[in-house]
PDB file of C-alpha atoms in Angstrom:
ATOM      1  CA  MET Z 639      -0.805  46.108   6.845  1.00  0.00           C
ATOM      2  CA  ARG Z 640      -4.296  44.524   5.220  1.00  0.00           C
ATOM      3  CA  ARG Z 641      -2.120  43.853   1.961  1.00  0.00           C
ATOM      4  CA  ILE Z 642       0.621  42.083   4.433  1.00  0.00           C
ATOM      5  CA  ILE Z 643      -2.111  39.796   5.526  1.00  0.00           C
ATOM      6  CA  PRO Z 644      -2.424  37.300   2.601  1.00  0.00           C
ATOM      7  CA  LEU Z 645       0.945  36.888   2.417  1.00  0.00           C
ATOM      8  CA  ILE Z 646       1.505  35.841   5.925  1.00  0.00           C
ATOM      9  CA  ALA Z 647      -1.281  33.351   5.518  1.00  0.00           C
ATOM     10  CA  LEU Z 648       0.687  31.857   2.809  1.00  0.00           C
ATOM     11  CA  VAL Z 649       3.952  31.627   4.370  1.00  0.00           C
ATOM     12  CA  LEU Z 650       1.884  30.006   7.282  1.00  0.00           C
ATOM     13  CA  THR Z 651      -0.035  27.742   5.260  1.00  0.00           C
ATOM     14  CA  ALA Z 652       2.441  26.216   2.245  1.00  0.00           C
ATOM     15  CA  PRO Z 653       4.476  24.593   4.996  1.00  0.00           C
ATOM     16  CA  ALA Z 654       1.162  22.888   6.125  1.00  0.00           C
ATOM     17  CA  ALA Z 655       0.721  21.756   2.309  1.00  0.00           C
ATOM     18  CA  ALA Z 656       3.828  20.375   1.758  1.00  0.00           C
ATOM     19  CA  GLN Z 657       3.671  18.338   4.377  1.00  0.00           C
ATOM     20  CA  GLN Z 658       0.282  16.599   4.089  1.00  0.00           C
ATOM     21  CA  GLN Z 659       2.078  16.110   0.848  1.00  0.00           C
ATOM     22  CA  ARG Z 660       5.347  14.436   2.212  1.00  0.00           C
ATOM     23  CA  ALA Z 661       2.760  12.642   4.527  1.00  0.00           C
ATOM     24  CA  PRO Z 662      -0.553  11.821   3.790  1.00  0.00           C
ATOM     25  CA  PHE Z 663      -1.289   9.337   6.285  1.00  0.00           C
ATOM     26  CA  THR Z 664      -1.446  10.933   9.973  1.00  0.00           C
ATOM     27  CA  ILE Z 665      -2.634   9.366  13.185  1.00  0.00           C
ATOM     28  CA  ALA Z 666      -5.539  11.256  14.491  1.00  0.00           C
ATOM     29  CA  GLU Z 667      -4.837  11.067  18.055  1.00  0.00           C
ATOM     30  CA  THR Z 668      -1.189  12.118  17.911  1.00  0.00           C
ATOM     31  CA  GLY Z 669      -0.904  13.872  14.545  1.00  0.00           C
ATOM     32  CA  GLU Z 670       2.311  11.739  13.497  1.00  0.00           C
ATOM     33  CA  GLY Z 671       2.562  11.888   9.766  1.00  0.00           C
ATOM     34  CA  PHE Z 672       3.660   9.193   7.630  1.00  0.00           C
ATOM     35  CA  ALA Z 673       4.922   8.718   3.912  1.00  0.00           C
ATOM     36  CA  THR Z 674       2.916   5.164   3.308  1.00  0.00           C
ATOM     37  CA  ILE Z 675       0.149   3.835   4.566  1.00  0.00           C
ATOM     38  CA  ASN Z 676       1.949   0.793   5.882  1.00  0.00           C
ATOM     39  CA  ASP Z 677       4.347   2.569   8.069  1.00  0.00           C
ATOM     40  CA  ALA Z 678       1.001   4.415   9.409  1.00  0.00           C
ATOM     41  CA  VAL Z 679      -0.286   0.794  10.485  1.00  0.00           C
ATOM     42  CA  GLN Z 680       2.920  -0.735  11.352  1.00  0.00           C
ATOM     43  CA  SER Z 681       3.538   2.731  14.346  1.00  0.00           C
ATOM     44  CA  VAL Z 682      -0.257   1.370  15.936  1.00  0.00           C
ATOM     45  CA  ARG Z 683       1.158  -2.104  16.850  1.00  0.00           C
ATOM     46  CA  MET Z 684      -1.539  -3.563  19.258  1.00  0.00           C
ATOM     47  CA  GLY Z 685      -2.879   0.251  19.866  1.00  0.00           C
ATOM     48  CA  THR Z 686      -6.049   1.800  19.142  1.00  0.00           C
ATOM     49  CA  ALA Z 687      -5.682   4.363  16.156  1.00  0.00           C
ATOM     50  CA  THR Z 688      -7.861   6.211  13.164  1.00  0.00           C
ATOM     51  CA  ILE Z 689      -5.729   6.549  10.263  1.00  0.00           C
ATOM     52  CA  LEU Z 690      -6.618   9.958   8.324  1.00  0.00           C
ATOM     53  CA  ILE Z 691      -6.156   9.671   4.802  1.00  0.00           C
ATOM     54  CA  ALA Z 692      -5.490  12.693   2.586  1.00  0.00           C
ATOM     55  CA  PRO Z 693      -6.740  12.825  -1.033  1.00  0.00           C
ATOM     56  CA  GLY Z 694      -4.625  11.112  -3.369  1.00  0.00           C
ATOM     57  CA  VAL Z 695      -4.375   8.090  -5.905  1.00  0.00           C
ATOM     58  CA  TYR Z 696      -2.120   5.775  -3.626  1.00  0.00           C
ATOM     59  CA  HIS Z 697       0.004   2.580  -5.598  1.00  0.00           C
ATOM     60  CA  GLN Z 698       0.245   0.813  -2.010  1.00  0.00           C
ATOM     61  CA  CYS Z 699      -1.130  -1.705   0.237  1.00  0.00           C
ATOM     62  CA  THR Z 700      -0.949  -2.535   3.947  1.00  0.00           C
ATOM     63  CA  VAL Z 701      -1.150  -5.718   6.415  1.00  0.00           C
ATOM     64  CA  GLN Z 702      -2.523  -4.766   9.551  1.00  0.00           C
ATOM     65  CA  GLN Z 703      -0.992  -7.647  12.065  1.00  0.00           C
ATOM     66  CA  GLY Z 704      -2.769  -6.246  15.261  1.00  0.00           C
ATOM     67  CA  GLY Z 705      -4.693  -3.285  17.161  1.00  0.00           C
ATOM     68  CA  ASN Z 706      -8.166  -1.528  16.403  1.00  0.00           C
ATOM     69  CA  ILE Z 707      -7.460   0.438  13.213  1.00  0.00           C
ATOM     70  CA  THR Z 708      -9.871   2.834  11.666  1.00  0.00           C
ATOM     71  CA  PHE Z 709      -8.660   4.155   7.907  1.00  0.00           C
ATOM     72  CA  LYS Z 710     -10.794   7.001   7.528  1.00  0.00           C
ATOM     73  CA  ALA Z 711     -10.642   9.297   4.176  1.00  0.00           C
ATOM     74  CA  ILE Z 712     -10.523  13.166   5.088  1.00  0.00           C
ATOM     75  CA  GLN Z 713     -12.791  13.720   2.184  1.00  0.00           C
ATOM     76  CA  PRO Z 714     -15.166  10.774   1.063  1.00  0.00           C
ATOM     77  CA  GLY Z 715     -14.060   9.101  -2.191  1.00  0.00           C
ATOM     78  CA  THR Z 716     -10.900  10.972  -2.759  1.00  0.00           C
ATOM     79  CA  ALA Z 717      -8.878   8.610  -1.226  1.00  0.00           C
ATOM     80  CA  ILE Z 718      -7.655   5.821  -3.872  1.00  0.00           C
ATOM     81  CA  PHE Z 719      -5.984   2.729  -3.664  1.00  0.00           C
ATOM     82  CA  GLU Z 720      -5.153   1.413  -7.282  1.00  0.00           C
ATOM     83  CA  GLY Z 721      -3.416  -1.629  -8.445  1.00  0.00           C
ATOM     84  CA  THR Z 722      -1.343  -2.773  -5.892  1.00  0.00           C
ATOM     85  CA  ALA Z 723      -1.740  -6.072  -3.610  1.00  0.00           C
ATOM     86  CA  CYS Z 724       0.298  -7.373  -0.593  1.00  0.00           C
ATOM     87  CA  GLU Z 725       0.858 -10.633  -0.010  1.00  0.00           C
ATOM     88  CA  ASP Z 726      -0.845 -11.191  -3.577  1.00  0.00           C
ATOM     89  CA  LYS Z 727      -3.977 -10.801  -1.803  1.00  0.00           C
ATOM     90  CA  ALA Z 728      -5.473  -7.215  -1.350  1.00  0.00           C
ATOM     91  CA  ALA Z 729      -4.942  -3.799  -0.957  1.00  0.00           C
ATOM     92  CA  PHE Z 730      -5.772  -4.235   2.373  1.00  0.00           C
ATOM     93  CA  VAL Z 731      -5.110  -7.108   4.411  1.00  0.00           C
ATOM     94  CA  LEU Z 732      -6.740  -7.250   7.613  1.00  0.00           C
ATOM     95  CA  ARG Z 733      -5.791  -9.482  10.757  1.00  0.00           C
ATOM     96  CA  GLY Z 734      -5.391  -7.218  13.670  1.00  0.00           C
ATOM     97  CA  GLN Z 735      -8.096  -7.222  16.793  1.00  0.00           C
ATOM     98  CA  ARG Z 736     -10.850  -4.574  14.227  1.00  0.00           C
ATOM     99  CA  ALA Z 737     -10.821  -2.827  11.838  1.00  0.00           C
ATOM    100  CA  ALA Z 738     -13.090  -0.174   9.911  1.00  0.00           C
ATOM    101  CA  VAL Z 739     -13.118   1.284   6.815  1.00  0.00           C
ATOM    102  CA  ASP Z 740     -14.713   4.811   5.826  1.00  0.00           C
ATOM    103  CA  GLY Z 741     -14.635   6.423   2.681  1.00  0.00           C
ATOM    104  CA  LEU Z 742     -12.192   4.755   0.627  1.00  0.00           C
ATOM    105  CA  VAL Z 743     -12.288   3.784  -2.861  1.00  0.00           C
ATOM    106  CA  PHE Z 744      -9.948   0.632  -3.799  1.00  0.00           C
ATOM    107  CA  ARG Z 745      -9.762  -0.326  -7.740  1.00  0.00           C
ATOM    108  CA  GLY Z 746      -7.707  -2.525 -10.290  1.00  0.00           C
ATOM    109  CA  MET Z 747      -6.808  -5.375  -8.092  1.00  0.00           C
ATOM    110  CA  GLN Z 748      -5.537  -7.852  -9.804  1.00  0.00           C
ATOM    111  CA  VAL Z 749      -3.611 -10.780  -8.839  1.00  0.00           C
ATOM    112  CA  SER Z 750      -2.249 -14.305  -9.844  1.00  0.00           C
ATOM    113  CA  ASP Z 751      -4.975 -16.279  -8.078  1.00  0.00           C
ATOM    114  CA  GLY Z 752      -7.760 -14.553  -9.767  1.00  0.00           C
ATOM    115  CA  ASN Z 753      -9.342 -13.142  -6.424  1.00  0.00           C
ATOM    116  CA  GLY Z 754      -7.256  -9.627  -6.177  1.00  0.00           C
ATOM    117  CA  ALA Z 755      -9.311  -7.404  -3.787  1.00  0.00           C
ATOM    118  CA  GLY Z 756      -9.831  -3.879  -1.753  1.00  0.00           C
ATOM    119  CA  ILE Z 757      -9.973  -5.499   1.535  1.00  0.00           C
ATOM    120  CA  ARG Z 758      -8.856  -9.298   2.384  1.00  0.00           C
ATOM    121  CA  THR Z 759     -10.184  -9.878   5.844  1.00  0.00           C
ATOM    122  CA  GLU Z 760      -8.239 -12.887   7.671  1.00  0.00           C
ATOM    123  CA  MET Z 761      -9.089 -11.858  11.373  1.00  0.00           C
ATOM    124  CA  GLY Z 762     -11.080  -9.456  13.652  1.00  0.00           C
ATOM    125  CA  ASP Z 763     -14.403  -7.323  13.117  1.00  0.00           C
ATOM    126  CA  LEU Z 764     -15.055  -5.427  10.035  1.00  0.00           C
ATOM    127  CA  THR Z 765     -16.765  -2.376   9.574  1.00  0.00           C
ATOM    128  CA  VAL Z 766     -16.465  -1.149   5.711  1.00  0.00           C
ATOM    129  CA  THR Z 767     -18.762   2.367   5.379  1.00  0.00           C
ATOM    130  CA  ASN Z 768     -18.956   4.994   2.194  1.00  0.00           C
ATOM    131  CA  SER Z 769     -16.570   2.872   0.365  1.00  0.00           C
ATOM    132  CA  THR Z 770     -16.070   2.044  -2.922  1.00  0.00           C
ATOM    133  CA  PHE Z 771     -14.603  -1.296  -5.097  1.00  0.00           C
ATOM    134  CA  LEU Z 772     -14.175  -0.964  -8.607  1.00  0.00           C
ATOM    135  CA  ASP Z 773     -12.835  -2.796 -11.527  1.00  0.00           C
ATOM    136  CA  SER Z 774     -11.441  -5.817  -9.394  1.00  0.00           C
ATOM    137  CA  GLN Z 775     -11.344  -9.690  -9.499  1.00  0.00           C
ATOM    138  CA  GLU Z 776     -13.055  -9.085  -6.010  1.00  0.00           C
ATOM    139  CA  GLY Z 777     -14.259  -6.065  -3.900  1.00  0.00           C
ATOM    140  CA  ILE Z 778     -14.027  -7.773  -0.138  1.00  0.00           C
ATOM    141  CA  LEU Z 779     -12.847 -11.391   0.317  1.00  0.00           C
ATOM    142  CA  GLY Z 780     -12.321 -13.438   3.525  1.00  0.00           C
ATOM    143  CA  GLY Z 781     -13.237 -14.209   6.902  1.00  0.00           C
ATOM    144  CA  GLU Z 782     -12.021 -16.539  10.011  1.00  0.00           C
ATOM    145  CA  PRO Z 783     -13.350 -19.135  11.407  1.00  0.00           C
ATOM    146  CA  SER Z 784     -14.983 -17.094  14.903  1.00  0.00           C
ATOM    147  CA  GLY Z 785     -17.554 -15.637  15.959  1.00  0.00           C
ATOM    148  CA  GLN Z 786     -16.089 -12.717  13.275  1.00  0.00           C
ATOM    149  CA  ARG Z 787     -18.741  -9.729  12.661  1.00  0.00           C
ATOM    150  CA  ILE Z 788     -18.554  -7.947   9.302  1.00  0.00           C
ATOM    151  CA  THR Z 789     -20.852  -4.659   8.695  1.00  0.00           C
ATOM    152  CA  ILE Z 790     -20.786  -3.029   5.067  1.00  0.00           C
ATOM    153  CA  ASP Z 791     -23.025  -0.042   4.553  1.00  0.00           C
ATOM    154  CA  HIS Z 792     -23.542   2.598   2.075  1.00  0.00           C
ATOM    155  CA  SER Z 793     -20.755   1.225  -0.192  1.00  0.00           C
ATOM    156  CA  THR Z 794     -20.608   0.631  -3.940  1.00  0.00           C
ATOM    157  CA  PHE Z 795     -19.257  -2.417  -5.529  1.00  0.00           C
ATOM    158  CA  SER Z 796     -18.842  -2.040  -9.723  1.00  0.00           C
ATOM    159  CA  GLY Z 797     -17.049  -4.307 -12.257  1.00  0.00           C
ATOM    160  CA  LEU Z 798     -16.064  -7.164  -9.874  1.00  0.00           C
ATOM    161  CA  GLY Z 799     -15.622 -10.751 -10.144  1.00  0.00           C
ATOM    162  CA  GLN Z 800     -14.420 -13.477 -12.891  1.00  0.00           C
ATOM    163  CA  CYS Z 801     -14.707 -17.091 -13.611  1.00  0.00           C
ATOM    164  CA  ASP Z 802     -12.270 -17.470 -16.460  1.00  0.00           C
ATOM    165  CA  GLN Z 803      -8.998 -16.528 -14.627  1.00  0.00           C
ATOM    166  CA  SER Z 804      -9.006 -18.753 -12.080  1.00  0.00           C
ATOM    167  CA  PRO Z 805     -10.260 -22.523 -11.304  1.00  0.00           C
ATOM    168  CA  SER Z 806     -12.752 -20.796  -9.198  1.00  0.00           C
ATOM    169  CA  CYS Z 807     -14.824 -17.832  -9.513  1.00  0.00           C
ATOM    170  CA  SER Z 808     -14.562 -14.647  -7.762  1.00  0.00           C
ATOM    171  CA  HIS Z 809     -17.249 -12.470  -6.469  1.00  0.00           C
ATOM    172  CA  ALA Z 810     -17.742  -8.788  -5.522  1.00  0.00           C
ATOM    173  CA  ILE Z 811     -18.145  -9.820  -2.051  1.00  0.00           C
ATOM    174  CA  TYR Z 812     -17.432 -13.327  -0.671  1.00  0.00           C
ATOM    175  CA  LEU Z 813     -16.924 -13.874   2.923  1.00  0.00           C
ATOM    176  CA  ALA Z 814     -17.323 -16.734   5.376  1.00  0.00           C
ATOM    177  CA  ASN Z 815     -17.254 -16.883   9.156  1.00  0.00           C
ATOM    178  CA  GLN Z 816     -19.028 -18.223  12.401  1.00  0.00           C
ATOM    179  CA  GLY Z 817     -20.527 -15.076  13.375  1.00  0.00           C
ATOM    180  CA  SER Z 818     -22.466 -12.654  11.019  1.00  0.00           C
ATOM    181  CA  VAL Z 819     -22.282 -10.543   7.791  1.00  0.00           C
ATOM    182  CA  THR Z 820     -24.608  -7.460   7.676  1.00  0.00           C
ATOM    183  CA  ILE Z 821     -25.006  -5.441   3.764  1.00  0.00           C
ATOM    184  CA  THR Z 822     -27.161  -2.365   3.950  1.00  0.00           C
ATOM    185  CA  ASN Z 823     -27.844   0.370   2.355  1.00  0.00           C
ATOM    186  CA  SER Z 824     -25.154  -0.285  -0.589  1.00  0.00           C
ATOM    187  CA  ARG Z 825     -25.330  -0.584  -4.573  1.00  0.00           C
ATOM    188  CA  PHE Z 826     -24.467  -3.563  -6.882  1.00  0.00           C
ATOM    189  CA  GLU Z 827     -23.787  -3.634 -10.566  1.00  0.00           C
ATOM    190  CA  ARG Z 828     -21.891  -4.549 -13.421  1.00  0.00           C
ATOM    191  CA  GLY Z 829     -20.753  -7.515 -12.348  1.00  0.00           C
ATOM    192  CA  THR Z 830     -18.135  -9.258 -14.295  1.00  0.00           C
ATOM    193  CA  GLY Z 831     -18.243 -12.740 -12.843  1.00  0.00           C
ATOM    194  CA  GLY Z 832     -19.412 -14.775 -10.665  1.00  0.00           C
ATOM    195  CA  HIS Z 833     -22.230 -13.909  -7.729  1.00  0.00           C
ATOM    196  CA  TYR Z 834     -22.563 -10.263  -6.823  1.00  0.00           C
ATOM    197  CA  VAL Z 835     -22.944 -11.467  -3.126  1.00  0.00           C
ATOM    198  CA  LYS Z 836     -21.751 -15.044  -1.957  1.00  0.00           C
ATOM    199  CA  LEU Z 837     -21.592 -15.589   2.357  1.00  0.00           C
ATOM    200  CA  ARG Z 838     -20.873 -18.629   4.370  1.00  0.00           C
ATOM    201  CA  VAL Z 839     -22.196 -17.713   7.336  1.00  0.00           C
ATOM    202  CA  PRO Z 840     -24.817 -18.994   9.864  1.00  0.00           C
ATOM    203  CA  HIS Z 841     -26.157 -15.451   9.857  1.00  0.00           C
ATOM    204  CA  ALA Z 842     -26.940 -12.723   7.200  1.00  0.00           C
ATOM    205  CA  THR Z 843     -28.712  -9.492   6.842  1.00  0.00           C
ATOM    206  CA  ILE Z 844     -29.105  -8.399   3.358  1.00  0.00           C
ATOM    207  CA  SER Z 845     -31.269  -5.206   3.637  1.00  0.00           C
ATOM    208  CA  ASN Z 846     -32.124  -2.030   1.858  1.00  0.00           C
ATOM    209  CA  ASN Z 847     -29.950  -2.764  -1.244  1.00  0.00           C
ATOM    210  CA  SER Z 848     -29.496  -2.059  -5.104  1.00  0.00           C
ATOM    211  CA  PHE Z 849     -28.594  -5.002  -7.178  1.00  0.00           C
ATOM    212  CA  ASP Z 850     -28.674  -3.734 -10.565  1.00  0.00           C
ATOM    213  CA  ASP Z 851     -27.410  -6.381 -13.054  1.00  0.00           C
ATOM    214  CA  THR Z 852     -28.681  -4.933 -16.195  1.00  0.00           C
ATOM    215  CA  ALA Z 853     -24.567  -4.185 -17.685  1.00  0.00           C
ATOM    216  CA  GLY Z 854     -23.554  -7.282 -15.726  1.00  0.00           C
ATOM    217  CA  HIS Z 855     -21.309  -9.722 -18.073  1.00  0.00           C
ATOM    218  CA  LYS Z 856     -21.347 -13.685 -17.615  1.00  0.00           C
ATOM    219  CA  THR Z 857     -22.552 -13.142 -13.760  1.00  0.00           C
ATOM    220  CA  ASN Z 858     -24.547 -15.751 -11.795  1.00  0.00           C
ATOM    221  CA  TYR Z 859     -26.470 -14.948  -8.759  1.00  0.00           C
ATOM    222  CA  MET Z 860     -27.757 -12.019  -7.156  1.00  0.00           C
ATOM    223  CA  ILE Z 861     -27.252 -13.692  -3.411  1.00  0.00           C
ATOM    224  CA  ASP Z 862     -25.721 -17.079  -2.960  1.00  0.00           C
ATOM    225  CA  LEU Z 863     -25.813 -18.754   0.595  1.00  0.00           C
ATOM    226  CA  PRO Z 864     -24.513 -21.778  -0.216  1.00  0.00           C
ATOM    227  CA  GLU Z 865     -23.916 -23.714   3.479  1.00  0.00           C
ATOM    228  CA  GLY Z 866     -27.663 -22.191   4.346  1.00  0.00           C
ATOM    229  CA  GLY Z 867     -27.789 -19.715   6.783  1.00  0.00           C
ATOM    230  CA  THR Z 868     -30.697 -17.431   8.324  1.00  0.00           C
ATOM    231  CA  GLY Z 869     -31.158 -13.667   8.950  1.00  0.00           C
ATOM    232  CA  LEU Z 870     -33.359 -11.387   6.816  1.00  0.00           C
ATOM    233  CA  ILE Z 871     -33.172 -10.604   2.939  1.00  0.00           C
ATOM    234  CA  SER Z 872     -35.045  -7.650   2.912  1.00  0.00           C
ATOM    235  CA  GLY Z 873     -36.145  -4.265   1.293  1.00  0.00           C
ATOM    236  CA  ASN Z 874     -33.579  -4.801  -1.953  1.00  0.00           C
ATOM    237  CA  THR Z 875     -34.540  -3.630  -5.299  1.00  0.00           C
ATOM    238  CA  PHE Z 876     -33.275  -6.595  -7.886  1.00  0.00           C
ATOM    239  CA  VAL Z 877     -32.693  -6.103 -11.752  1.00  0.00           C
ATOM    240  CA  GLN Z 878     -31.300  -9.184 -13.645  1.00  0.00           C
ATOM    241  CA  GLY Z 879     -29.786  -8.233 -16.735  1.00  0.00           C
ATOM    242  CA  ARG Z 880     -29.411 -10.442 -20.009  1.00  0.00           C
ATOM    243  CA  ASP Z 881     -25.669 -11.672 -20.198  1.00  0.00           C
ATOM    244  CA  LYS Z 882     -25.359 -14.382 -17.569  1.00  0.00           C
ATOM    245  CA  GLU Z 883     -23.671 -17.571 -16.874  1.00  0.00           C
ATOM    246  CA  ASN Z 884     -26.385 -18.500 -14.845  1.00  0.00           C
ATOM    247  CA  TRP Z 885     -29.829 -16.994 -14.755  1.00  0.00           C
ATOM    248  CA  THR Z 886     -31.675 -19.634 -12.898  1.00  0.00           C
ATOM    249  CA  ALA Z 887     -32.689 -17.870  -9.579  1.00  0.00           C
ATOM    250  CA  PHE Z 888     -32.054 -14.678  -7.737  1.00  0.00           C
ATOM    251  CA  ILE Z 889     -31.393 -15.971  -4.404  1.00  0.00           C
ATOM    252  CA  VAL Z 890     -30.226 -19.488  -3.775  1.00  0.00           C
ATOM    253  CA  VAL Z 891     -29.962 -21.270  -0.486  1.00  0.00           C
ATOM    254  CA  ALA Z 892     -28.078 -24.460   0.812  1.00  0.00           C
ATOM    255  CA  ALA Z 893     -26.916 -24.916  -3.452  1.00  0.00           C
ATOM    256  CA  GLU Z 894     -23.492 -26.630  -2.143  1.00  0.00           C
ATOM    257  CA  HIS Z 895     -24.258 -28.248   1.120  1.00  0.00           C
ATOM    258  CA  GLN Z 896     -25.864 -27.298   4.206  1.00  0.00           C
ATOM    259  CA  ASN Z 897     -23.566 -26.740   7.304  1.00  0.00           C
ATOM    260  CA  TYR Z 898     -26.100 -23.955   8.810  1.00  0.00           C
ATOM    261  CA  THR Z 899     -29.525 -24.326   9.315  1.00  0.00           C
ATOM    262  CA  ALA Z 900     -32.385 -22.170   6.685  1.00  0.00           C
ATOM    263  CA  ALA Z 901     -35.024 -22.424   8.879  1.00  0.00           C
ATOM    264  CA  GLY Z 902     -36.964 -19.028   9.413  1.00  0.00           C
ATOM    265  CA  LEU Z 903     -34.875 -17.215   6.818  1.00  0.00           C
ATOM    266  CA  ARG Z 904     -36.941 -14.240   6.234  1.00  0.00           C
ATOM    267  CA  VAL Z 905     -37.334 -12.819   2.294  1.00  0.00           C
ATOM    268  CA  GLU Z 906     -39.632 -10.270   2.112  1.00  0.00           C
ATOM    269  CA  SER Z 907     -40.457  -6.800   1.122  1.00  0.00           C
ATOM    270  CA  ASN Z 908     -37.806  -6.969  -1.778  1.00  0.00           C
ATOM    271  CA  VAL Z 909     -38.356  -6.012  -5.834  1.00  0.00           C
ATOM    272  CA  ALA Z 910     -37.517  -8.176  -8.435  1.00  0.00           C
ATOM    273  CA  SER Z 911     -37.269  -8.048 -12.312  1.00  0.00           C
ATOM    274  CA  LEU Z 912     -36.068  -8.837 -15.409  1.00  0.00           C
ATOM    275  CA  ALA Z 913     -34.321  -6.300 -17.754  1.00  0.00           C
ATOM    276  CA  PRO Z 914     -36.444  -4.757 -20.632  1.00  0.00           C
ATOM    277  CA  GLY Z 915     -37.353  -7.520 -23.193  1.00  0.00           C
ATOM    278  CA  GLU Z 916     -36.254 -10.457 -21.313  1.00  0.00           C
ATOM    279  CA  THR Z 917     -38.279 -13.745 -21.406  1.00  0.00           C
ATOM    280  CA  ARG Z 918     -36.712 -15.814 -19.103  1.00  0.00           C
ATOM    281  CA  SER Z 919     -38.680 -16.965 -15.857  1.00  0.00           C
ATOM    282  CA  PRO Z 920     -36.235 -17.718 -13.010  1.00  0.00           C
ATOM    283  CA  ALA Z 921     -37.370 -18.264  -9.612  1.00  0.00           C
ATOM    284  CA  PHE Z 922     -36.700 -16.127  -7.039  1.00  0.00           C
ATOM    285  CA  VAL Z 923     -35.830 -17.873  -4.535  1.00  0.00           C
ATOM    286  CA  ALA Z 924     -34.409 -21.439  -5.079  1.00  0.00           C
ATOM    287  CA  ASP Z 925     -33.706 -23.486  -1.889  1.00  0.00           C
ATOM    288  CA  TYR Z 926     -32.252 -26.797  -1.691  1.00  0.00           C
ATOM    289  CA  SER Z 927     -32.436 -26.945   2.116  1.00  0.00           C
ATOM    290  CA  HIS Z 928     -35.890 -28.540   2.445  1.00  0.00           C
ATOM    291  CA  GLU Z 929     -36.299 -26.389   5.224  1.00  0.00           C
ATOM    292  CA  GLN Z 930     -39.333 -23.740   6.226  1.00  0.00           C
ATOM    293  CA  LEU Z 931     -38.138 -20.474   4.713  1.00  0.00           C
ATOM    294  CA  ALA Z 932     -40.197 -17.664   5.901  1.00  0.00           C
ATOM    295  CA  LEU Z 933     -40.888 -16.137   2.686  1.00  0.00           C
ATOM    296  CA  GLY Z 934     -43.127 -12.860   3.041  1.00  0.00           C
ATOM    297  CA  ALA Z 935     -44.520 -10.605   0.433  1.00  0.00           C
ATOM    298  CA  ASN Z 936     -42.161  -9.498  -2.779  1.00  0.00           C
ATOM    299  CA  ARG Z 937     -43.134  -7.260  -5.337  1.00  0.00           C
ATOM    300  CA  LEU Z 938     -41.876  -9.988  -8.288  1.00  0.00           C
ATOM    301  CA  GLY Z 939     -41.847  -8.607 -12.201  1.00  0.00           C
ATOM    302  CA  ALA Z 940     -43.435 -10.618 -15.245  1.00  0.00           C
ATOM    303  CA  GLY Z 941     -41.137 -14.033 -15.601  1.00  0.00           C
ATOM    304  CA  VAL Z 942     -40.103 -14.160 -11.917  1.00  0.00           C
ATOM    305  CA  ARG Z 943     -41.516 -17.091  -9.940  1.00  0.00           C
ATOM    306  CA  ALA Z 944     -41.574 -16.282  -6.352  1.00  0.00           C
ATOM    307  CA  PHE Z 945     -40.121 -19.796  -5.335  1.00  0.00           C
ATOM    308  CA  GLU Z 946     -38.668 -23.029  -6.461  1.00  0.00           C
ATOM    309  CA  LYS Z 947     -37.451 -26.126  -4.018  1.00  0.00           C
ATOM    310  CA  ARG Z 948     -34.138 -28.456  -5.642  1.00  0.00           C
TER     311      ARG Z 948
END
């Protein structure tokens, strides 16, 4: 009898494994499976659902038109969306009521206008956790002219950005809204052009992240707040690399024009340095707003000037 038990177990589990292979996208609340991510998304309509995503490399994309959807990898880091963009924009084009992305990998996103992204957010709040964005024109792009709230936590952005494939640059993260953006506990590295973080928002929190530009290529600022903004930049580590298109500052405020007050923007408890052997003298914070920023204590390496008013 003991010899038969493994055979029975095999018979019982094989159909389940085959079903998962045929339908790697499962609605957690109902158990219904789908062969494509877009079929799963469209089934939600205006409802609320969690889509569980099996390990695999998917040359697929989706457009969320409504509802509250969580996209969750069954095993973080093993569900990979590669090289396929919907609407010539991104792997995930999001314009529902809300979206959350947990544990997914996006890589190799290229589109004709130079803004190929893992995620394009066009409507609704967005939360991204434990996710990775690799070797693409852009990591996360978009926003909406409302009080949208975007939160990014424990995620990695590597090999992103460009300034030579289109008239304007792309960036690892480029977001705009009338609400807020929060970026925490994340890693930025090996940029390939543009800025690591560019935000056109009235309020930003950027805390406890790592910006490692030592292997960057033709990169610009670590953080660009081109229209001003208040909030907190704290607890981050910055290393500026050698291969820069613009090395003059780490953090820049209101360089393009000022739509938002920067008064009281707190920049404190950060660490910033130059790659070994560099002799430049960039500003840690360059301010075009001429407002009273709240600059606290930051630990700056040799050659890094604390502040510059432009």
